[in-house]
Amino acid sequence: FMVRPPYGAYNQVVLQTLNMPLILWSIDPDDWKDRDADIVYQRVMSHAKPGAIIISHDLYPTTAAAYARIIPDLISQGYALVTVSNLMGINPASLTPRVYTGTY
């Protein structure tokens, strides 16, 4: 198992208590704040790079609308969309407790 801590907040106590890897992100389009598909699209596309981890929320229609454009545009630029496990090239069952970010 892996954990994405709420707000990305954690400390040594959290790391020791959970005893599993924490997954953070390198791109935050603030989709929850603006709820504007064009703004979310621009924020993701302007920061996209190999190995990035993007955080988004699936409950906003504007986020879904943004990703309807983001996904095909990233693929057309040669990006492959993968799970965090695939990004790191590991089996989730073999992960050790530590913090992983989108810098691979």
XYZ file of C-alpha atoms in Angstrom:
104
model
C 0.000 0.000 0.000
C 0.956 3.617 -0.551
C -0.441 6.795 1.016
C -0.984 10.316 -0.278
C -1.115 12.418 2.889
C -3.838 15.082 2.971
C -2.374 18.434 1.913
C 0.984 16.684 1.599
C 1.440 17.135 5.347
C 3.561 14.623 7.216
C 6.291 14.374 9.820
C 8.461 11.660 11.339
C 5.622 10.478 13.572
C 3.382 9.975 10.527
C 6.132 8.128 8.662
C 6.830 5.813 11.590
C 3.160 5.214 12.403
C 2.043 4.382 8.873
C 5.090 2.293 8.066
C 4.373 2.581 4.349
C 5.553 4.877 1.550
C 4.112 8.356 1.216
C 3.493 9.549 -2.319
C 3.674 13.272 -3.004
C 3.196 15.206 -6.229
C 5.231 17.592 -8.339
C 2.345 19.313 -10.163
C -0.656 20.769 -8.346
C -3.024 22.577 -10.707
C -5.176 23.790 -7.779
C -8.232 22.377 -9.523
C -10.169 22.523 -6.239
C -9.598 26.272 -5.919
C -10.384 27.682 -9.333
C -12.682 25.035 -10.802
C -11.907 26.377 -14.245
C -11.015 23.807 -16.903
C -8.876 26.230 -18.918
C -6.807 27.253 -15.887
C -6.305 23.626 -14.807
C -5.284 22.722 -18.367
C -2.720 25.550 -18.531
C -1.237 24.751 -15.135
C -0.750 21.071 -15.951
C 0.545 21.613 -19.473
C 2.961 24.371 -18.462
C 4.559 22.190 -15.777
C 4.439 18.776 -17.464
C 7.783 17.006 -17.612
C 8.975 13.413 -17.619
C 8.518 11.771 -14.230
C 6.006 14.297 -12.921
C 3.235 13.239 -10.555
C 0.068 15.310 -10.946
C -2.487 15.633 -8.172
C -6.102 16.356 -9.085
C -9.556 15.793 -7.687
C -12.063 13.621 -9.520
C -15.162 15.216 -8.015
C -15.143 18.454 -10.030
C -16.651 18.518 -13.533
C -14.153 21.232 -14.486
C -11.267 18.902 -13.643
C -12.771 16.166 -15.818
C -13.201 18.683 -18.632
C -9.572 19.779 -18.290
C -8.309 16.191 -18.428
C -10.400 15.502 -21.511
C -7.909 17.893 -23.181
C -4.810 17.241 -21.051
C -4.620 13.482 -21.606
C -4.692 13.484 -25.411
C -2.397 16.512 -25.572
C 0.208 14.919 -23.296
C 0.026 11.667 -25.259
C 0.434 13.576 -28.543
C 3.581 15.148 -27.065
C 4.980 11.679 -26.423
C 4.175 11.291 -22.738
C 3.071 7.937 -21.350
C 0.548 8.083 -18.518
C 1.414 5.488 -15.886
C 0.675 4.597 -12.291
C 3.032 5.723 -9.557
C 4.218 2.125 -9.184
C 5.029 1.926 -12.877
C 6.697 5.335 -12.788
C 9.075 4.119 -10.102
C 9.479 0.725 -11.777
C 8.665 -1.219 -8.663
C 6.180 -3.661 -7.248
C 4.042 -1.815 -4.630
C 4.311 -4.822 -2.311
C 8.083 -4.354 -2.132
C 8.057 -0.644 -1.244
C 9.888 0.467 1.844
C 8.594 3.238 4.099
C 9.884 6.565 2.794
C 8.668 9.589 0.883
C 8.365 9.386 -2.898
C 7.862 12.467 -5.078
C 7.463 13.095 -8.766
C 11.150 13.466 -9.512
C 11.965 10.138 -11.169
